[in-house]
Short mmCIF file of C-alpha atoms and ligand atoms in Angstrom, two decimals:
data_model
loop_
_atom_site.label_atom_id
_atom_site.label_comp_id
_atom_site.label_asym_id
_atom_site.label_seq_id
_atom_site.Cartn_x
_atom_site.Cartn_y
_atom_site.Cartn_z
CA UNK G 1 73.92 -89.68 -146.77
CA UNK G 2 77.69 -89.23 -146.43
CA UNK G 3 79.69 -91.86 -144.78
CA UNK G 4 81.21 -90.76 -141.39
CA UNK G 5 84.96 -89.91 -142.02
CA UNK G 6 87.27 -91.98 -140.02
CA UNK G 7 90.25 -89.68 -139.46
CA UNK G 8 90.28 -86.01 -138.48
CA UNK G 9 92.19 -83.89 -140.95
CA UNK G 10 93.55 -81.53 -138.39
CA UNK G 11 94.71 -83.70 -135.62
CA UNK G 12 94.78 -87.19 -137.34
CA UNK G 13 92.73 -88.77 -134.59
CA UNK G 14 90.64 -91.78 -135.64
CA UNK G 15 87.21 -92.69 -134.44
CA UNK G 16 86.66 -89.18 -132.98
CA UNK G 17 84.44 -87.71 -135.60
CA UNK G 18 80.53 -87.33 -135.12
CA UNK G 19 77.89 -85.63 -137.01
CA UNK G 20 77.48 -82.20 -135.85
CA UNK G 21 74.43 -81.09 -137.78
CA UNK G 22 72.89 -81.62 -141.28
CA UNK G 23 71.54 -79.23 -143.89
CA UNK G 24 67.95 -77.78 -143.53
CA UNK G 25 67.45 -79.18 -147.14
CA UNK G 26 67.78 -82.92 -146.58
CA UNK G 27 70.93 -84.37 -148.26
CA UNK G 28 72.62 -81.02 -149.23
CA UNK G 29 75.44 -81.37 -146.80
CA UNK G 30 76.53 -82.87 -143.44
CA UNK G 31 78.65 -81.01 -140.86
CA UNK G 32 81.23 -83.16 -138.96
CA UNK G 33 83.13 -82.39 -135.74
CA UNK G 34 86.12 -83.89 -134.19
CA UNK G 35 85.80 -84.50 -130.35
CA UNK G 36 89.57 -84.40 -129.87
CA UNK G 37 90.47 -81.02 -131.45
CA UNK G 38 86.99 -79.42 -132.06
CA UNK G 39 87.71 -79.06 -135.68
CA UNK G 40 84.47 -78.98 -137.76
CA UNK G 41 83.83 -78.93 -141.54
CA UNK G 42 81.10 -79.47 -144.02
CA UNK G 43 80.93 -82.52 -146.36
CA UNK G 44 80.79 -80.15 -149.42
CA UNK G 45 84.18 -78.39 -148.71
CA UNK G 46 87.38 -78.97 -150.77
CA UNK G 47 89.39 -82.03 -150.10
CA UNK G 48 92.22 -80.06 -148.38
CA UNK G 49 89.76 -79.26 -145.63
CA UNK G 50 88.71 -82.80 -144.87
CA UNK G 51 91.49 -85.04 -146.18
CA UNK G 52 94.38 -85.62 -143.67
CA UNK G 53 96.82 -86.13 -146.41
CA UNK G 54 96.20 -82.72 -148.10
CA UNK G 55 95.21 -80.73 -144.98
CA UNK G 56 97.85 -77.80 -144.61
CA UNK G 57 100.66 -78.95 -142.50
CA UNK G 58 101.02 -75.59 -140.89
CA UNK G 59 97.49 -75.89 -139.41
CA UNK G 60 97.90 -79.51 -138.09
CA UNK G 61 97.30 -79.95 -134.24
CA UNK G 62 99.04 -82.51 -132.18
CA UNK G 63 96.47 -84.03 -129.77
CA UNK G 64 99.08 -84.31 -127.04
CA UNK G 65 99.70 -80.55 -127.10
CA UNK G 66 96.06 -79.56 -126.64
CA UNK G 67 96.01 -79.74 -122.90
CA UNK G 68 99.06 -77.44 -122.74
CA UNK G 69 97.60 -74.73 -125.07
CA UNK G 70 97.06 -71.38 -123.48
CA UNK G 71 93.49 -70.16 -122.76
CA UNK G 72 93.08 -66.80 -124.69
CA UNK G 73 92.05 -64.51 -123.23
CA UNK G 74 93.38 -65.54 -119.84
CA UNK G 75 90.69 -66.44 -117.34
CA UNK G 76 91.21 -64.10 -114.41
CA UNK G 77 91.44 -65.35 -110.81
CA UNK G 78 88.10 -65.61 -108.95
CA UNK G 79 87.01 -62.53 -107.06
CA UNK G 80 86.87 -62.77 -103.24
ZN1 LIG K 101 90.62 -83.53 -134.58
#
């Protein structure tokens, strides 16, 4: 049904989007996921959710910063 989007709206990575799942009713919607930032969205959502040009700038993610993001909650040290 829907063509695979080329660019992730949140992290602007290209070629990293895959089909996550599809609707139980065939053709109703497709859910996509970005393998770089794990952002996911449905094909039926508003343009600002899926369009890199209109995605809210405050929620954009820099792929280079992902590795430095803190893990919350912090993973405790292993028990002896
Ligand atoms: Zn992404």
